[in-house]
Coordinates of N, CA and C in Angstrom, one line a residue:
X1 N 0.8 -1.2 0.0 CA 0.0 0.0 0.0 C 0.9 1.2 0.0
X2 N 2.0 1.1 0.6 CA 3.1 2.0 0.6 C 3.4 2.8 -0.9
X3 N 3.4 1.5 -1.5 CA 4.0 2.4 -3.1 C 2.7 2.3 -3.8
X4 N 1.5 2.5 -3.3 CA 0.4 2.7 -3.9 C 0.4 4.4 -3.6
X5 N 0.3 4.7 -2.6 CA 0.6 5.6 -2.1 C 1.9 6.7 -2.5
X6 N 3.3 6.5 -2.5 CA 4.4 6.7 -3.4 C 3.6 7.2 -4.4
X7 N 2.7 6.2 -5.1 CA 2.5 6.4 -6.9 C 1.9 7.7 -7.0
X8 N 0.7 7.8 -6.0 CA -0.5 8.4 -5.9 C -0.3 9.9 -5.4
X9 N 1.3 9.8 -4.8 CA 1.7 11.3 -3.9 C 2.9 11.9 -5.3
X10 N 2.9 11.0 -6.2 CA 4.1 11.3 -7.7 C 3.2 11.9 -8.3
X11 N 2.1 11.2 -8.4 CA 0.9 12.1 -9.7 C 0.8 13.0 -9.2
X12 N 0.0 13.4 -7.7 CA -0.8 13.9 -7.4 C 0.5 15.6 -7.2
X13 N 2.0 15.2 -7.2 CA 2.8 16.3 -7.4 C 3.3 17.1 -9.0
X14 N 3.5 15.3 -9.6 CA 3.7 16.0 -11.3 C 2.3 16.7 -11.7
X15 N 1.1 16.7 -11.0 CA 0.1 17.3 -11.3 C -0.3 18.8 -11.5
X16 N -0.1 18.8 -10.2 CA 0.0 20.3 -9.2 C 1.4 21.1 -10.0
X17 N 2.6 20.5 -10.5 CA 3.5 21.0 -11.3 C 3.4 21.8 -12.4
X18 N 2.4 20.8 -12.6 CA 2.0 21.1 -14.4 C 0.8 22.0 -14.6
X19 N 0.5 22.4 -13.4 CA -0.8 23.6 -13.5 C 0.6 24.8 -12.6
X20 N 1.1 24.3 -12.3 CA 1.8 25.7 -11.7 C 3.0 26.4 -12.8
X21 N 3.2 25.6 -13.8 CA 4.1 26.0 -14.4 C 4.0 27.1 -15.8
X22 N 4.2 27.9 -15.9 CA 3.9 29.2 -15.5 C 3.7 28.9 -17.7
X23 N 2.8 29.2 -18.6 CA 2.4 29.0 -19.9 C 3.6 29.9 -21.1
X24 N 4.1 29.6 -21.8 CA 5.0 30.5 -23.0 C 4.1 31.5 -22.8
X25 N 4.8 32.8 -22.6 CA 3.7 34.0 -23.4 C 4.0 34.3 -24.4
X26 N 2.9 34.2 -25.0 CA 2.9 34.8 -26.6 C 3.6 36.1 -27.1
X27 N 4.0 36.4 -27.6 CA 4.7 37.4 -28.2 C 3.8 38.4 -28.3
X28 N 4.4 39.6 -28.1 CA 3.4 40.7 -27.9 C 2.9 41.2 -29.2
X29 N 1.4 41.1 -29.5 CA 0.8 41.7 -31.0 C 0.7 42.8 -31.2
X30 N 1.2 43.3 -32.0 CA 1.0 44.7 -32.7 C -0.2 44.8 -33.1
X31 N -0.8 46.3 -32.4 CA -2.5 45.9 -33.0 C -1.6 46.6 -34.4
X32 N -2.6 45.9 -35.4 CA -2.7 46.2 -36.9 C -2.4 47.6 -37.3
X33 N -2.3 48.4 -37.6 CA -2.2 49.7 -38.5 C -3.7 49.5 -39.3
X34 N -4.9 50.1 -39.1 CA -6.1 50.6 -40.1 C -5.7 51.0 -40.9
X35 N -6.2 50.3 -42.1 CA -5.6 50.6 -43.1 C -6.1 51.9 -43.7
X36 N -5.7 52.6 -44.3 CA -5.2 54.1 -44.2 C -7.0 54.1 -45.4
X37 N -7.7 55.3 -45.2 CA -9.5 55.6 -46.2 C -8.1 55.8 -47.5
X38 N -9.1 55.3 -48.6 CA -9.1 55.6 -49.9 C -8.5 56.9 -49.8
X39 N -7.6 57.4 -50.3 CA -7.2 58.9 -51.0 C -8.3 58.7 -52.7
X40 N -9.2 60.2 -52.5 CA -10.1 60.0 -53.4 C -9.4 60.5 -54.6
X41 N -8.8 60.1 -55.2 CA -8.3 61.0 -56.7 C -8.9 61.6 -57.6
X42 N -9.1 63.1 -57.8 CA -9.9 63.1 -58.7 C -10.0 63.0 -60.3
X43 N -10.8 62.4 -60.6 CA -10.4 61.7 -62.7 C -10.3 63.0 -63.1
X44 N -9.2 62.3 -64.1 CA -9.0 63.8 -64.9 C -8.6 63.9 -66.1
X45 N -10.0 62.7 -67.0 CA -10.3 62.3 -67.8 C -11.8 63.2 -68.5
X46 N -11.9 63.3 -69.7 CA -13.1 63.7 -70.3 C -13.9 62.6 -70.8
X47 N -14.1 61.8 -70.3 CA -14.9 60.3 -70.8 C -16.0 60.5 -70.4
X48 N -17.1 60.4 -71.2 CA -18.6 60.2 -70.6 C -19.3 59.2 -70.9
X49 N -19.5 58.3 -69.4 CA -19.6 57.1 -69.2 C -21.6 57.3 -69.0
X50 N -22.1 56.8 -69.4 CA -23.5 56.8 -69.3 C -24.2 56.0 -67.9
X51 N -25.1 56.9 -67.4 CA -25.2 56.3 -65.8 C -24.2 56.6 -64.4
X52 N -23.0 56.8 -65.3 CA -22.0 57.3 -64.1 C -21.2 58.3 -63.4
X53 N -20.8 59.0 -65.0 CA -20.3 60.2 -64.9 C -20.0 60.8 -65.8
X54 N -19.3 62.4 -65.8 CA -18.9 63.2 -67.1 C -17.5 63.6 -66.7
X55 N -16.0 62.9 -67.2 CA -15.4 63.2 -66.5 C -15.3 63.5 -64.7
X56 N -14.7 64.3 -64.0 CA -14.5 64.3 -62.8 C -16.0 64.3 -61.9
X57 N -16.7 64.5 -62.9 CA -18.4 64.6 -62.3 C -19.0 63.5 -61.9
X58 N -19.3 62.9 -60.4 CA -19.8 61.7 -60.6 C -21.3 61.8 -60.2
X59 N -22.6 61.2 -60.7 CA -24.1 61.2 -59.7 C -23.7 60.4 -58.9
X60 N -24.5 61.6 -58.0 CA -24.9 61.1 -56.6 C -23.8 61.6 -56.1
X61 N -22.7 62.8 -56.4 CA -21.3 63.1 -55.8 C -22.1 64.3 -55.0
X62 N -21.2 65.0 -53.8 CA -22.2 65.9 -53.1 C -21.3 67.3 -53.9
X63 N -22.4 68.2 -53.6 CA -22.1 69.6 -53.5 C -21.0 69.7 -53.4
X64 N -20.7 69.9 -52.0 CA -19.4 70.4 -51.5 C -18.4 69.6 -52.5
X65 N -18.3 68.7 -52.7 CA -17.0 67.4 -53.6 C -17.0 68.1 -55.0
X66 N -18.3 68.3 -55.2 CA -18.4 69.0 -57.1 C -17.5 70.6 -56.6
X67 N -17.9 71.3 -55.8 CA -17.0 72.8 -55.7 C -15.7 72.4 -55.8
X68 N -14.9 71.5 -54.8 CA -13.9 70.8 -54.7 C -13.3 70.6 -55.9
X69 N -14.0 69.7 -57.0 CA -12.7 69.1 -57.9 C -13.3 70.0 -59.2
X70 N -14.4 70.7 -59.4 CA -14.4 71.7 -60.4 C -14.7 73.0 -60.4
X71 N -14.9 73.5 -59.1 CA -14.8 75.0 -58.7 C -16.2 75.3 -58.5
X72 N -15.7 76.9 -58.5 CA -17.7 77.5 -58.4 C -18.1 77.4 -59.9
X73 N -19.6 77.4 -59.9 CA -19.9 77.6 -61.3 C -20.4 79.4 -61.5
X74 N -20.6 78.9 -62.7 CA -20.7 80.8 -63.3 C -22.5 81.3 -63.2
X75 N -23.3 80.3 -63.1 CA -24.4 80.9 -62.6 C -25.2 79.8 -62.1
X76 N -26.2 80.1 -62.3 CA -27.3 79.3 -61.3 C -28.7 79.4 -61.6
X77 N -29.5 78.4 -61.5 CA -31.2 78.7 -61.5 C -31.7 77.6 -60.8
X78 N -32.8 77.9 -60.4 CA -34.0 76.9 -60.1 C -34.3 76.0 -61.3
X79 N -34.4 75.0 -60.6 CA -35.5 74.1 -61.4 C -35.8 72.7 -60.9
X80 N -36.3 71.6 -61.6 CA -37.3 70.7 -60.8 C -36.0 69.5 -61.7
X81 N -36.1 68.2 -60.6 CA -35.5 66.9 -61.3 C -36.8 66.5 -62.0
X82 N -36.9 65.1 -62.8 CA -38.3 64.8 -63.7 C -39.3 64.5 -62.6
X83 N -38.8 63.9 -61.4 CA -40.0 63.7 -60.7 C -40.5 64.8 -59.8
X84 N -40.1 66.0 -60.0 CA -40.5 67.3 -59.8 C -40.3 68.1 -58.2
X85 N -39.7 67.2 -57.8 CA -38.4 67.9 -56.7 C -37.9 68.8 -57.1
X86 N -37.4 69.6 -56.2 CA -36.7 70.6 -56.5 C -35.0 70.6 -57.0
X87 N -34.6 71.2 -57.8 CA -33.2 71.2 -57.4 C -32.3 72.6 -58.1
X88 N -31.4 72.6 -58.1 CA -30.6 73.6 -58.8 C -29.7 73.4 -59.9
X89 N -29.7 74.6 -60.7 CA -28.9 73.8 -62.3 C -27.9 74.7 -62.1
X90 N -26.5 74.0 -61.8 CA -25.3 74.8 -62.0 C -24.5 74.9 -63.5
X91 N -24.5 75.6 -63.7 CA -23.5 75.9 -65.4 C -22.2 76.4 -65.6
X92 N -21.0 75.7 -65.7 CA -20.1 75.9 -65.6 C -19.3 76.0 -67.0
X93 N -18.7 77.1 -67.2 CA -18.1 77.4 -68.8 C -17.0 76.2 -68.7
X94 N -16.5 76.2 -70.0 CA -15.4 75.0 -70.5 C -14.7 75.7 -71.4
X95 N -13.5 75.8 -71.6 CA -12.7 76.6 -72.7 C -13.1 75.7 -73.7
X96 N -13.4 74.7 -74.4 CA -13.7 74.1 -75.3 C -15.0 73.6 -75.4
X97 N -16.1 75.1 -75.1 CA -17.2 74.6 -75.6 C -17.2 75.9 -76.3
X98 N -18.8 75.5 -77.5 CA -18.9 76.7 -78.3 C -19.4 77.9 -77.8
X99 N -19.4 78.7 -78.4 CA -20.3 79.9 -77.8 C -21.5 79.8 -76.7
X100 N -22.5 78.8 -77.4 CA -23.6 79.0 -76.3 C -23.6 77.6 -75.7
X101 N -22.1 77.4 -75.9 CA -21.8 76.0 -74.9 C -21.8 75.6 -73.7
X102 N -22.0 74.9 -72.7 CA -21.6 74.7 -71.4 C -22.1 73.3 -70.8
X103 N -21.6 73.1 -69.5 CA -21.3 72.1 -69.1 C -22.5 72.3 -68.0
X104 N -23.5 71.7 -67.7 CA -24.6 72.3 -66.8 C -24.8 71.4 -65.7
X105 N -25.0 71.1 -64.3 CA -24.9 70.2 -63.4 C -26.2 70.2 -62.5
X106 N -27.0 69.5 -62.5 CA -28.5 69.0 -61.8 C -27.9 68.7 -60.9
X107 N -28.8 69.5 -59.4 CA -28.2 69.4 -57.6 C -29.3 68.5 -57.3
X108 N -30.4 67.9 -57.0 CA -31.3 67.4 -55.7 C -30.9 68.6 -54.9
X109 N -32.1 69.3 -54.5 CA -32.2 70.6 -53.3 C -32.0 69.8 -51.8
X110 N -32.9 68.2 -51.9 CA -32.9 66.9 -50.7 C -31.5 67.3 -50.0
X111 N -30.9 66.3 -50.9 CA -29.6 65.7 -50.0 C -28.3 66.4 -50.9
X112 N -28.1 67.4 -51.7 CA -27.2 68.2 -52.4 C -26.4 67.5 -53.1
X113 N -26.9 66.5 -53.6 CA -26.0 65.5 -54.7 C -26.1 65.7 -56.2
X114 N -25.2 65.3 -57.0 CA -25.5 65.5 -58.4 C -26.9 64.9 -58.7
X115 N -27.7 65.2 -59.5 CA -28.6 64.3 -60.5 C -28.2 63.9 -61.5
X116 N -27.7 65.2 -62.7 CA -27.8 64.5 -63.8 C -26.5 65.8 -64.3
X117 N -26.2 65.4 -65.7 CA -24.8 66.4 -66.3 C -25.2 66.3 -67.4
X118 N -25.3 67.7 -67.9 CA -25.7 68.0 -69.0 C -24.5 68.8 -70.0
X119 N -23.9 68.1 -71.5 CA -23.2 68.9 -72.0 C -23.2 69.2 -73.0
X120 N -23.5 70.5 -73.5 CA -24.0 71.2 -74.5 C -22.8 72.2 -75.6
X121 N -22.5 71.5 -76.4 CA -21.7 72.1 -77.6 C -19.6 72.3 -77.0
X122 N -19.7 71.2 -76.3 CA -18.3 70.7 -76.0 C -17.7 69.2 -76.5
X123 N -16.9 69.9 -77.6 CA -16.4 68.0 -78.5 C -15.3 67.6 -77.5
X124 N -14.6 68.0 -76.6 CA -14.0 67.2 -75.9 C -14.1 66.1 -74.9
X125 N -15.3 66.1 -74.7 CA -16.1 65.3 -73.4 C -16.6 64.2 -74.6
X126 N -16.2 62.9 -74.8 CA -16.9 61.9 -75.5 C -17.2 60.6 -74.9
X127 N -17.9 59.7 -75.4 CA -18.2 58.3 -75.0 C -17.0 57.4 -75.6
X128 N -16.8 56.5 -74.6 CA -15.8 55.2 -74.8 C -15.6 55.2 -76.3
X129 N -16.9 55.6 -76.6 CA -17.3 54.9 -78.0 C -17.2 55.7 -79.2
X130 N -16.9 57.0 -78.8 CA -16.3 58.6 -79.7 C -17.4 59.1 -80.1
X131 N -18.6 59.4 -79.3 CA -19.7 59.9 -79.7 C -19.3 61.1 -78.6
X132 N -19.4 62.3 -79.4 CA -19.5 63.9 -79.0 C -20.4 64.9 -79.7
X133 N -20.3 66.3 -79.1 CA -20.7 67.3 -79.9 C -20.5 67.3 -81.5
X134 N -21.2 67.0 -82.4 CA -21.0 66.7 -83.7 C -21.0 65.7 -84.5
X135 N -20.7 64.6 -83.7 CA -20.8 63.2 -84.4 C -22.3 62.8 -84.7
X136 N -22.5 62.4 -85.6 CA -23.2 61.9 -86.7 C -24.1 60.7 -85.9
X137 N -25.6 60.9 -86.5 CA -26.6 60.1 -86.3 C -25.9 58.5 -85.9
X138 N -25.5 58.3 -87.2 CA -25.1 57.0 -87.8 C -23.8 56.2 -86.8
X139 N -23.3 57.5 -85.8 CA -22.3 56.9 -85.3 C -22.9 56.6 -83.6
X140 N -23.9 57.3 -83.0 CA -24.6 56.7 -81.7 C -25.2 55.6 -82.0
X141 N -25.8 55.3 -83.6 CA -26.5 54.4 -83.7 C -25.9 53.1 -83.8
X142 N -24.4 53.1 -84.4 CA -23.4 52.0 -84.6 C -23.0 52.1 -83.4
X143 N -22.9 53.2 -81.8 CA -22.4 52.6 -80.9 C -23.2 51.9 -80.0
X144 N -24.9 52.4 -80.2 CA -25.3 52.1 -78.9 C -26.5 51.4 -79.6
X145 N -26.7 52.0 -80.5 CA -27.8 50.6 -81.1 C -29.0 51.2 -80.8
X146 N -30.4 50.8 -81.0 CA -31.5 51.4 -81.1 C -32.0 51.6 -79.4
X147 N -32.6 53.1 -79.9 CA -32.7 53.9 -78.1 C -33.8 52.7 -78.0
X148 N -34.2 53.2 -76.3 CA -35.3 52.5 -75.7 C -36.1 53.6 -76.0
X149 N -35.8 54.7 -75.6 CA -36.9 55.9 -76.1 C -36.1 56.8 -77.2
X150 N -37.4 57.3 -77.6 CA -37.1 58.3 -79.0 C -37.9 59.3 -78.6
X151 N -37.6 60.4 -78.1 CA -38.4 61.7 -78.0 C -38.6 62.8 -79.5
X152 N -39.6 63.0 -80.2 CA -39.7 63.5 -81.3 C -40.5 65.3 -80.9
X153 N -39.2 66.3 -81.4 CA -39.8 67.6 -81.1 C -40.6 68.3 -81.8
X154 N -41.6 68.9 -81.3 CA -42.9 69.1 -82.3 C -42.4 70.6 -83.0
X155 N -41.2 71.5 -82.3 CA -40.9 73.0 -82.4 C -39.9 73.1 -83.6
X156 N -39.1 72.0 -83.9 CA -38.5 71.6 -84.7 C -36.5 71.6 -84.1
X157 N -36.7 72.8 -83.1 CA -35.1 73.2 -82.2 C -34.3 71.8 -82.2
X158 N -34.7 70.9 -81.2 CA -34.1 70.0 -81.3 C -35.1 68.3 -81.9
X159 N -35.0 68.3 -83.2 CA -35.8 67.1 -83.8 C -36.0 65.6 -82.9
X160 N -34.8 65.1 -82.8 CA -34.9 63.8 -81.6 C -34.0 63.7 -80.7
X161 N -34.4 62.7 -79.6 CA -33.7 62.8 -78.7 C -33.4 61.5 -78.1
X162 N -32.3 60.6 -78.3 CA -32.2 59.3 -78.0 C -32.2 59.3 -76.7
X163 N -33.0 58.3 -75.8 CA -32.2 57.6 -74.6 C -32.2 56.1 -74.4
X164 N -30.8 56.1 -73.7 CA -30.7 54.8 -73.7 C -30.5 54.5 -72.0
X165 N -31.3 53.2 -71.8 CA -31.9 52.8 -70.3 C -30.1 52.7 -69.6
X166 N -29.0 52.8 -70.3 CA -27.8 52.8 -69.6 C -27.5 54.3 -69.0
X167 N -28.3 54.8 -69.4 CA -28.2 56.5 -68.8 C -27.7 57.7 -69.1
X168 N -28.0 57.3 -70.8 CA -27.7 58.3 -71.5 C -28.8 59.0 -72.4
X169 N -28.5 60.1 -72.5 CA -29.6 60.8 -73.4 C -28.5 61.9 -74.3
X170 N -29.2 61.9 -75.9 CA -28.2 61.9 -76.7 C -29.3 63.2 -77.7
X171 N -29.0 64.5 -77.7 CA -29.6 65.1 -78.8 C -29.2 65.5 -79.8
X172 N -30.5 65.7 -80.7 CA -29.9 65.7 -82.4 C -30.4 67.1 -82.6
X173 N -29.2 67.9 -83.4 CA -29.8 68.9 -84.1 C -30.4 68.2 -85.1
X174 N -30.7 69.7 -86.3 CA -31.9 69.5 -87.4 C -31.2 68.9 -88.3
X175 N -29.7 68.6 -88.2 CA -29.1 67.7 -89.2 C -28.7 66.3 -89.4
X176 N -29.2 66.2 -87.8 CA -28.5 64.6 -87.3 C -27.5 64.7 -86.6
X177 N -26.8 65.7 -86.1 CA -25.3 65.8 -85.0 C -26.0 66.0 -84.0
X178 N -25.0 65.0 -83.4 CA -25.2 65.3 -82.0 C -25.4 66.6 -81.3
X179 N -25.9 67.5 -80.7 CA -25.9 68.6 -80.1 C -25.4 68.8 -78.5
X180 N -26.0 67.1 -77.5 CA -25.5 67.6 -76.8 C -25.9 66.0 -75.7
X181 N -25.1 65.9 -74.9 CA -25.4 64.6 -74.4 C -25.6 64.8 -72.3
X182 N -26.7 63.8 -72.4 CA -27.0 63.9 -70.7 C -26.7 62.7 -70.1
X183 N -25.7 62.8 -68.7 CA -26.1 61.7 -68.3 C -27.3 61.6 -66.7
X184 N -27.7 60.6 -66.8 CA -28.5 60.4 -66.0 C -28.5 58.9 -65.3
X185 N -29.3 58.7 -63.7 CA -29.5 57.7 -63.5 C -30.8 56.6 -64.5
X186 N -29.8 55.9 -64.8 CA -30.6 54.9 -65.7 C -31.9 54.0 -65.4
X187 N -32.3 53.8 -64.5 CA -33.3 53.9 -63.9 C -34.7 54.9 -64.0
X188 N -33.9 56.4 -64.2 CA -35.0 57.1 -64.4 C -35.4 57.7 -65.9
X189 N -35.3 56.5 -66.8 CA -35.2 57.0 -68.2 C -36.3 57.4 -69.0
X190 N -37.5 56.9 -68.7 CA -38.9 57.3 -68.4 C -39.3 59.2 -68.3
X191 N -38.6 59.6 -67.2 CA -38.8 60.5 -66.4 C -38.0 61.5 -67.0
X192 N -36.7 61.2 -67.3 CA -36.0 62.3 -68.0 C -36.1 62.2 -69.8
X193 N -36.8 61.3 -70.8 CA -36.7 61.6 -71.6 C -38.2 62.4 -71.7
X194 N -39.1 62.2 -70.8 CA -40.4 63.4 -71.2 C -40.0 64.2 -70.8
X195 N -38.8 64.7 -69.7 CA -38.8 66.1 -69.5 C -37.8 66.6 -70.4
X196 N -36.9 66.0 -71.4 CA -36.3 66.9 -72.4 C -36.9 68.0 -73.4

């Protein structure tokens, strides 16, 4: 019973050892470094992407961000988005637009974000697809293919007016050139080709 005992007083110490003996400490973790917000760059490209932007212009960009990457504009008016909210039309000159050219930017009065970009008689601003100020019926039609709507003008100013549900709206003078292209949320294509 002796060296039952012996056995029983071995365990019962390599036991008690092995709870007292003190665990590796882990090496001390560096909390992480957060990785650092997006630096927003702004594009400084003239590409106009349908649905998303006109160059540095993006919808849905706020106010303050549009002052930021393209300044104050040169005037201002009232007016309604298609579903007849309020908003404001900023118009901002472009050294490479024509005379009664300009670059025009729809606010939401709501929450001060872009709506929509409107640009009127500036050939430097084009689609992926080289459709600008002046390009030819025949060339929106080879890029983008037949509108979902056709707006037909009864005044004769501007004869038609393509849009396409990707969020573009494309007008024709009385010759077939383009005069002047909108982008808009594509979603509301309905809405903005009746109000052209």
């Amino acid at each position: 019973m002796n060296r039952l005992l012996c056995l029983l007083a071995v365990a019962w110490l390599l036991t008690l050892a092995a709870c007292a003996t003190p665990k590796k400490s882990e090496p001390d973790a560096q909390p992480k470094a957060a990785p650092s917000p997006a630096v927003e760059v702004p594009i400084r490209d003239r590409i106009v992407v349908p649905g998303e932007r006109v160059g540095p212009i993006l919808l849905g960009m706020s106010l303050t961000r549009l002052v930021e990457v393209i300044g104050e504009p040169v005037s201002s008016s009232a007016s309604h988005i298609p579903s007849g909210r309020n908003a404001l039309l900023y118009r901002y000159a472009d050294p490479d637009a024509s005379p009664d050219g300009a670059l025009l930017v729809m606010v939401r009065e709501t929450d001060q974000t872009v709506y929509s970009i409107q640009i009127d008689g500036i050939e430097s601003f084009q689609t992926r697809e080289g459709v600008r100020h002046g390009s030819s019926e025949a060339l929106v039609r080879a890029s983008f293919g037949k509108p979902q709507s056709v707006q037909e003008s009864r005044s004769g100013e501007i004869p038609r007016v393509y849009c396409y549900l990707s969020g573009l709206a494309i007008r024709l003078n009385t010759t077939g050139h383009v005069e002047g292209l909108t982008v808009f949320p594509g979603s509301d294509l309905r809405k903005i080709c009746k109000a052209q």
